[in-house]
Coordinates of C-alpha atoms in Angstrom, one line a residue:
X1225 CA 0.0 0.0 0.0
X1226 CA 1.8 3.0 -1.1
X1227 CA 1.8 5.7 1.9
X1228 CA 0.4 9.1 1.3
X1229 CA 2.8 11.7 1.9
X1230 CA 2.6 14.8 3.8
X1231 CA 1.4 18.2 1.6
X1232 CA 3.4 21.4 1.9
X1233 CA 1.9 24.2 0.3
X1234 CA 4.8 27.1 -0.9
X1235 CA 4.0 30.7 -1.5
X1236 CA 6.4 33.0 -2.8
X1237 CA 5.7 35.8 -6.0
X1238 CA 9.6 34.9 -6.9
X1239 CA 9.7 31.5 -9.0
X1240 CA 13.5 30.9 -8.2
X1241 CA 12.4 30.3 -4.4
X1242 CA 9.7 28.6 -4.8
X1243 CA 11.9 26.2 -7.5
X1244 CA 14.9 26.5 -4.8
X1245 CA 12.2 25.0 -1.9
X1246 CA 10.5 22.2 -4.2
X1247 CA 14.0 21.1 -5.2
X1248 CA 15.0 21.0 -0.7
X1249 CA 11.7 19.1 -0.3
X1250 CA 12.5 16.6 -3.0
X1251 CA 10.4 13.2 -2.7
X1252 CA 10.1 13.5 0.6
X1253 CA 7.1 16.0 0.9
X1254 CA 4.3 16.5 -1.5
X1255 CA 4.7 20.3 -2.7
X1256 CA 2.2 22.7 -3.9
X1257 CA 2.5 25.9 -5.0
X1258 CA 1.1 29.7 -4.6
X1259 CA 2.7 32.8 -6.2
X1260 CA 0.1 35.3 -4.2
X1261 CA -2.0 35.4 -0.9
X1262 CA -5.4 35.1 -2.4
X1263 CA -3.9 32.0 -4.0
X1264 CA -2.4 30.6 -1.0
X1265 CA -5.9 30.6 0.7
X1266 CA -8.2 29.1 -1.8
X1267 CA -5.5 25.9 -1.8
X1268 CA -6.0 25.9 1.7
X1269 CA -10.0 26.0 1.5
X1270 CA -10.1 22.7 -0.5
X1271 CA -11.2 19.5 0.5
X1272 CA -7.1 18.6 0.5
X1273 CA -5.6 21.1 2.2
X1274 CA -2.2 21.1 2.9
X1275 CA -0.2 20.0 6.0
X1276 CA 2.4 22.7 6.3
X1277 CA 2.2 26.5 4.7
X1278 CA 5.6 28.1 3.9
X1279 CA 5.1 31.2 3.7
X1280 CA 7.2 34.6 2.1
X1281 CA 6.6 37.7 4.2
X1282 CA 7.2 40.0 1.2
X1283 CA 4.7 39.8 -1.6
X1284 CA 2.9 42.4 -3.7
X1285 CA -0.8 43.2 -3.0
X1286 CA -1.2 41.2 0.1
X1287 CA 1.9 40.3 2.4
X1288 CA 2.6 37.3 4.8
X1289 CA 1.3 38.5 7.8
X1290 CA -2.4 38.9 6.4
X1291 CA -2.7 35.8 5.0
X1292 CA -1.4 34.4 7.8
X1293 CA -4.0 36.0 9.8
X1294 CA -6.6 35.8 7.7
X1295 CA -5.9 31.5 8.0
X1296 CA -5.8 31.7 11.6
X1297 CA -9.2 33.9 11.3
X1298 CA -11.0 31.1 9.4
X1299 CA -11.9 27.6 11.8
X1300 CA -11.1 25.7 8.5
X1301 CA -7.5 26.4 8.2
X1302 CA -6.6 27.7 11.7
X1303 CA -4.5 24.5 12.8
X1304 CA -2.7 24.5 9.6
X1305 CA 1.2 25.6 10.8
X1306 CA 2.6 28.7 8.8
X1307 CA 6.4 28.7 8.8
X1308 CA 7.7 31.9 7.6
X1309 CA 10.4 31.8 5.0
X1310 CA 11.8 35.6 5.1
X1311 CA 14.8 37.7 4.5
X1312 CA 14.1 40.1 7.3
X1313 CA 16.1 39.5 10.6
X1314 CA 14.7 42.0 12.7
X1315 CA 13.2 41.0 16.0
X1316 CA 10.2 42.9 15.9
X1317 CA 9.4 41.5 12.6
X1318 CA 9.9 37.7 13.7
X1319 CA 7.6 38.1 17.1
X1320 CA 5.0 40.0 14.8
X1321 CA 5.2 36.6 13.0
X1322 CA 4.4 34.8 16.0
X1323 CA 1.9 36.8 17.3
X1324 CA -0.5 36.1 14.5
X1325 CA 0.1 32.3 15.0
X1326 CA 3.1 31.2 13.1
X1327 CA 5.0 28.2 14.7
X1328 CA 8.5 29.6 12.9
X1329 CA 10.5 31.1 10.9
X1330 CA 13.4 30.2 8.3
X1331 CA 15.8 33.0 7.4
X1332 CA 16.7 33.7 4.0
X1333 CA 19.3 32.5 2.2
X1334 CA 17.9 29.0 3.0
X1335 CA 19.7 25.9 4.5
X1336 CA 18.5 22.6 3.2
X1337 CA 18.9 20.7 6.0
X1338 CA 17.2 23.2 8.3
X1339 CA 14.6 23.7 6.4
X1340 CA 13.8 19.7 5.8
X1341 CA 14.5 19.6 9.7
X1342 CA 11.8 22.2 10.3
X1343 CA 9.4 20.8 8.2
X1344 CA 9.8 17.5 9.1
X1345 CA 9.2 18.5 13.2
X1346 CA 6.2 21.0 13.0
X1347 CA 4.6 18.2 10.1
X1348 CA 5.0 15.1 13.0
X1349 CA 3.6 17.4 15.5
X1350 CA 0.7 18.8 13.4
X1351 CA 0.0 15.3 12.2
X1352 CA 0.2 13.9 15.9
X1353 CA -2.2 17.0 17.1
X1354 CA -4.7 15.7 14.4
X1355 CA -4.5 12.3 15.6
X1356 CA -5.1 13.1 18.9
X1357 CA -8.0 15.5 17.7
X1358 CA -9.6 12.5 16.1
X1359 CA -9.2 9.8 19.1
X1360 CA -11.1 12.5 21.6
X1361 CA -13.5 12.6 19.0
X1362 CA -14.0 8.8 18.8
X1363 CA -13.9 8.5 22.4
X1364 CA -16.7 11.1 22.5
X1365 CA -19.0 9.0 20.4
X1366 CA -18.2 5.7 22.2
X1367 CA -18.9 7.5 25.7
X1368 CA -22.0 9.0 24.5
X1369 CA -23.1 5.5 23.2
X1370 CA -22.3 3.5 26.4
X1371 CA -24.6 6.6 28.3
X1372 CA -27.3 6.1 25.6
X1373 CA -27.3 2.2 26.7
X1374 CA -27.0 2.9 30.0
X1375 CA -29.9 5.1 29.9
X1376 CA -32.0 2.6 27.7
X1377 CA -30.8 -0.3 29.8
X1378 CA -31.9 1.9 33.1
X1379 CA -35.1 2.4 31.3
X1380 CA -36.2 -1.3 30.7
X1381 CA -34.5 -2.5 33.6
X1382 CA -37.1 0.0 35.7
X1383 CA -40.0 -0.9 34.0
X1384 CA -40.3 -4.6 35.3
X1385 CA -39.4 -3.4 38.9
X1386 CA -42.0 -0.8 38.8
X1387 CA -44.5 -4.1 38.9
X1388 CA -42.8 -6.1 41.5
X1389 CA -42.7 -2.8 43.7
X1390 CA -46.4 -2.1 42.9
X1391 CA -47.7 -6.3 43.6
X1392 CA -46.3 -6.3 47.2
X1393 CA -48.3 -3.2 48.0
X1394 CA -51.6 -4.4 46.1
X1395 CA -51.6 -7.2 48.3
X1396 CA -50.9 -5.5 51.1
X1397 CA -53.9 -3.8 51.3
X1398 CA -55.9 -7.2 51.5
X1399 CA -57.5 -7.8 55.2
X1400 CA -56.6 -11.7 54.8
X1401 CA -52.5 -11.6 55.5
X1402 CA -50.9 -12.5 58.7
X1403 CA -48.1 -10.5 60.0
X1404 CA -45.3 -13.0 58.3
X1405 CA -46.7 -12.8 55.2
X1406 CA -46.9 -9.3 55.5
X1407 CA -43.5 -8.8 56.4
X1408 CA -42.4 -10.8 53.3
X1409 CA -44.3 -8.2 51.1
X1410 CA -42.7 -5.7 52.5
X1411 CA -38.7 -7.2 51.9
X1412 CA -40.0 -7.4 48.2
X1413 CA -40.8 -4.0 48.2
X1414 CA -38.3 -3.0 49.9
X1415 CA -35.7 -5.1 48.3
X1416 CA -37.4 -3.6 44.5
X1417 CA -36.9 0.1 46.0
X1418 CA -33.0 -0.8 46.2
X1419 CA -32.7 -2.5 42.9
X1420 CA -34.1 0.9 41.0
X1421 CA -31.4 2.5 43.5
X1422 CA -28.7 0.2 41.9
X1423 CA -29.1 0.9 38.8
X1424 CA -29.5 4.5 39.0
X1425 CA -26.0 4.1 40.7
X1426 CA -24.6 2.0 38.2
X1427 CA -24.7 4.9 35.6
X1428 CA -23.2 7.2 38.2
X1429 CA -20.5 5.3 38.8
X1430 CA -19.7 4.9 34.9
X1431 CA -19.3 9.2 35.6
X1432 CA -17.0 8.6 38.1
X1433 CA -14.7 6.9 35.9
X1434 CA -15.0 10.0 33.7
X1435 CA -14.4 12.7 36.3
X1436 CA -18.0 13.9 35.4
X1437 CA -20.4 12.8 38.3
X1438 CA -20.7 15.7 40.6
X1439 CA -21.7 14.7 44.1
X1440 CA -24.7 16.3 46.2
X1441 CA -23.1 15.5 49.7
X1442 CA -25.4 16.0 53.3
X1443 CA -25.5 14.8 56.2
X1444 CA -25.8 10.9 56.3
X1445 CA -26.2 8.6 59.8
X1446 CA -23.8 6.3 59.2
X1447 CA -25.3 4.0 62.2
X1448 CA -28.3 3.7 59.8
X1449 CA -26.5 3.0 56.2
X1450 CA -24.8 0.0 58.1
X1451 CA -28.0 -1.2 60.2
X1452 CA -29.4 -1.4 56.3
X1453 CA -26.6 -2.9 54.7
X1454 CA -26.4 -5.7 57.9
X1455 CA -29.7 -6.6 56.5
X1456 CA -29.2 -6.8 52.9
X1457 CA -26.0 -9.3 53.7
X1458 CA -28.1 -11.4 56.4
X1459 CA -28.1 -14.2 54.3
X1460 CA -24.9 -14.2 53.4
X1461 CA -23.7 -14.1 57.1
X1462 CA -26.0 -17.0 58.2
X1463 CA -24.3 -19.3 55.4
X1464 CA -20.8 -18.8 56.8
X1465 CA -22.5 -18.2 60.4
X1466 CA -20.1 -15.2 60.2
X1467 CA -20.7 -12.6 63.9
X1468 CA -20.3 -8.6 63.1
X1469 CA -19.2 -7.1 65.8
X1470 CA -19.7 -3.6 66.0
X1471 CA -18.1 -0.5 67.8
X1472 CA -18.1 3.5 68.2
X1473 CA -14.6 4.5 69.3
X1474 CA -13.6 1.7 70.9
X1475 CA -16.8 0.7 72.7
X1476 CA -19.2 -2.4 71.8
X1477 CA -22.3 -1.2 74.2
X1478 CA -22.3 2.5 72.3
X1479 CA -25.0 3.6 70.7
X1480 CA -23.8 7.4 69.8
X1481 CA -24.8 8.0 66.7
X1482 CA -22.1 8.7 64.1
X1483 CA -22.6 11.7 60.9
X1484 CA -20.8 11.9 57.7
X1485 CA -20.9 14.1 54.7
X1486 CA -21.6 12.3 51.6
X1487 CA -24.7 10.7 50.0
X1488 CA -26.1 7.8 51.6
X1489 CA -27.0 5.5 48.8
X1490 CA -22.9 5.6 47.9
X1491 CA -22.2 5.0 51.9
X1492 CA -24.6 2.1 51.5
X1493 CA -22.8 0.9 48.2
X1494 CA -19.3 1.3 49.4
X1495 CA -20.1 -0.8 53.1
X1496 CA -22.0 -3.3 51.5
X1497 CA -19.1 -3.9 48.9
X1498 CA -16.5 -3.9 52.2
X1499 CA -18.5 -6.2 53.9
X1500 CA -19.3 -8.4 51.6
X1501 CA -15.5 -8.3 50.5
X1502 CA -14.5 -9.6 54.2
X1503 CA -17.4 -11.7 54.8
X1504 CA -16.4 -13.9 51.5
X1505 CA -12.7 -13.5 52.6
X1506 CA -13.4 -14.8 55.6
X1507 CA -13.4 -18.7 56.9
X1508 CA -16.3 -20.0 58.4
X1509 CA -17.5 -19.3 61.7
X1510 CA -14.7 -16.0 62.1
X1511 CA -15.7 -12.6 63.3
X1512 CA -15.6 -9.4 61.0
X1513 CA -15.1 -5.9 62.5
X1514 CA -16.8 -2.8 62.0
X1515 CA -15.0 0.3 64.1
X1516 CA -16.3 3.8 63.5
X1517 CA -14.2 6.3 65.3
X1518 CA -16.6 9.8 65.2
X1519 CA -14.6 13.1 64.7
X1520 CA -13.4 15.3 61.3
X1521 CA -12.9 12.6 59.6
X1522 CA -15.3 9.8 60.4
X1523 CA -13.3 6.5 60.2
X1524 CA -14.7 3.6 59.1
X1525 CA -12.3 0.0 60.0
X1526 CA -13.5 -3.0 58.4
X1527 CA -11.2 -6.0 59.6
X1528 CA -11.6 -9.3 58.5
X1529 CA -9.3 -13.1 58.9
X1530 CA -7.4 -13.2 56.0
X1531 CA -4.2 -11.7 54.5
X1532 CA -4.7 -10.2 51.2
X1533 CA -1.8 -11.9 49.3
X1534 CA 1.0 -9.9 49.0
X1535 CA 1.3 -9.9 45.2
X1536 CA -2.6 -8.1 45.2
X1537 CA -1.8 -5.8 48.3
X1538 CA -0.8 -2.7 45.2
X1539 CA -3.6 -3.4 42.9
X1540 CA -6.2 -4.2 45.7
X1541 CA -8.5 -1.2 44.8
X1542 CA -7.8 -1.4 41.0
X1543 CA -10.4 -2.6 38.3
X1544 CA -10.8 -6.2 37.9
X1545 CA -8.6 -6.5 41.1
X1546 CA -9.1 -9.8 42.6
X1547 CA -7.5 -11.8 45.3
X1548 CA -8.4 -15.2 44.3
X1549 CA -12.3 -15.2 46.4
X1550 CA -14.3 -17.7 44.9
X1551 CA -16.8 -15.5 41.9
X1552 CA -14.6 -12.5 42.7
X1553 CA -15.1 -9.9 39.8
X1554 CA -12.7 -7.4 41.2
X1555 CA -15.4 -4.2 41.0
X1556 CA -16.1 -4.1 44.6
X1557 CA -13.6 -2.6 46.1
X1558 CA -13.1 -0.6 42.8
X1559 CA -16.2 0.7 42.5
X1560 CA -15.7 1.5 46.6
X1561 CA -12.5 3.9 45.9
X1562 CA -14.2 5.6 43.5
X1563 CA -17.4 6.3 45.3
X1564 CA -15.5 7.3 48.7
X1565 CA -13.2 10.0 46.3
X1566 CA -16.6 11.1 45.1
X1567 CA -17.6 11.9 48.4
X1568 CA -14.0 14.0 49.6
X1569 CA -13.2 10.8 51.2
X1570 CA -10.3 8.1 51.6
X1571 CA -9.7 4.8 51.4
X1572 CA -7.1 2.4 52.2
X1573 CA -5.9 -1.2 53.1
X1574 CA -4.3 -1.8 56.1
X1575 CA -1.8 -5.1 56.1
X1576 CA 0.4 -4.3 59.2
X1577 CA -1.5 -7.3 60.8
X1578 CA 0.0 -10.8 59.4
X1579 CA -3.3 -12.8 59.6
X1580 CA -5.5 -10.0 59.1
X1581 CA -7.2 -7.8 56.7
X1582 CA -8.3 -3.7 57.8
X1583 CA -9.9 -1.5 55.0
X1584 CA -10.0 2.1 56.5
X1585 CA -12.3 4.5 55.0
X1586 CA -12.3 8.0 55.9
X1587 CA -15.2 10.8 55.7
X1588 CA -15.9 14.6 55.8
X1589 CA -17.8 14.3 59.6
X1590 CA -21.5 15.5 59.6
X1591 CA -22.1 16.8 62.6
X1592 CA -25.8 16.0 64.1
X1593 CA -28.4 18.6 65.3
X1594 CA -28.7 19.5 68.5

């Protein structure tokens, strides 16, 4: 496949330097040429335009300067790069250059191999700004598709939910239910509020990995985020008959309550990933710890049996990040990191203990009413 060279357009009035620049360029470089400025800029509007402009500074009817500013007027030909090929030396005449958005200038009488080095450097770099240009563009579109399926997949996913959140409470409005069969209903209902919840967080969390989700932070009982996370991993804890044991700076018997800043729905998501983490990390029949220390910040100490190998210990909170734990996907304690830095928090492991594993989290406090 033959490769398609680079296009430098040369504009002189005087045929010997325009001959003198072809004959420098050689095969290297594609040439055109312009012997006037109102030439020079209808090559450049065309749907080839060319790569690299040099330009003379001394022509009849319209110099170098204006057509250099009339291409850096125009959003066509504005990244096009204007050398300047010019016999004048004086300083003021070379930033004047500059100033209307040349990227250099070559000094008459010429030097081949400056001016192929020139060319050759402000070409790469043009080329590589286009390139780049072109990838942000393409990565534009393919963000804006993945939100267009996230929204659409939100959609349907909320439609089904809507019914099983809207059965339970049909049926709860029947006279012929015992208490157990209402308390049921109500998990379903409950347990369908926190599925729309999830997915709504699922396409904030793709935001996050953007840098474009911008948090709404108040002031969240963090006493009542874990109370409701507890129950959502109940199951999980009776299987591996797994005991929490909970404390507020130090004491098991407290109940002070204990504020944060932040939103509760991403306090929720970021314990119950922790917890579940160190419950599935966890043998049988262990203990995992929850310590909240209260102050500015709130800490958070999960601590569960069970090193994190030492090979994960660096990549722990990285996508795709897992330690071996049977199903692992590696997302939870991702997706954690990047909810807690959404929040003007902190997060971190903790392996000074051999046997052990601590995940610290750290919080703006929220300080309660009085």
């Amino acid at each position: 496949m033959t490769e398609i060279r680079p296009q430098i357009l040369i504009v002189d009035d005087e045929p010997i330097n325009i001959n003198i620049l072809v004959d420098v360029l050689g095969e290297e470089w594609r040439t055109l040429v312009a012997t006037n400025g109102e030439q020079a800029l209808r090559r450049c509007q065309t749907a080839s335009p060319p790569d690299l402009i040099l330009l003379d500074v001394m022509m009849p009817d319209m110099d170098g300067y204006e057509v250099c500013r009339r291409l850096k007027a125009d959003p066509a030909t504005v990244d096009i790069p204007v050398i300047f090929v010019t016999a004048m030396t004086d300083l003021s005449d070379e930033t004047k250059g500059f100033d209307l958005g040349a990227v250099d200038y070559i000094v008459k009488p010429i030097s081949p191999e400056i001016v192929r080095a020139r060319v050759q450097a402000h070409v790469e770099l043009a080329l590589a700004r286009r390139t780049l240009h072109e990838q942000n563009l393409r990565l534009e579109e393919a963000i804006q598709r993945a939100e267009d399926m996230e929204n659409l997949m939100r959609h349907d996913l909320k439609r089904p939910l809507g019914i099983i959140i809207g059965f339970p409470q049909l049926l709860l409005d029947g006279d012929d239910l015992d208490d157990a069969k209402r308390d049921a209903l109500g998990k379903i209902e409950n347990a369908g509020y926190r599925m729309l919840n999830m997915i709504d967080l699922s396409l904030d969390l793709a935001k996050m990995e953007r840098g474009a989700y911008e948090a709404t932070p108040v002031k969240i009982d963090v006493n009542r985020a874990l109370d409701q996370v507890l129950g959502d991993l109940e199951t999980l804890r009776r299987v591996k008959d797994i005991d929490i044991d909970i404390s507020i700076d130090g004491d098991s018997a407290s109940h002070e309550l204990v504020f944060a800043y932040g939103e509760e729905l991403l306090l929720q998501s970021v314990l119950s990933n922790l917890l579940k983490n160190a419950m599935e990390a966890s043998p049988e029949q262990e203990t995992v710890t929850v310590k909240m220390k209260p102050g500015n910040p709130v800490e958070i100490r999960l601590r569960n049996t069970g090193a994190v190998p030492e090979e994960m210990r660096d990549r722990f909170f990285e996508k795709y990040a897992s330690s071996g734990k049977s199903h692992g996907t590696g997302l939870g304690t991702y997706s954690a990191r990047m909810m807690v830095d959404a929040m003007g928090g902190s997060i971190k492991l903790d392996t000074t203990e051999q046997d052990t594993t601590s995940v610290v989290v750290t919080l703006p406090a929220g300080q309660p009413k009085i």
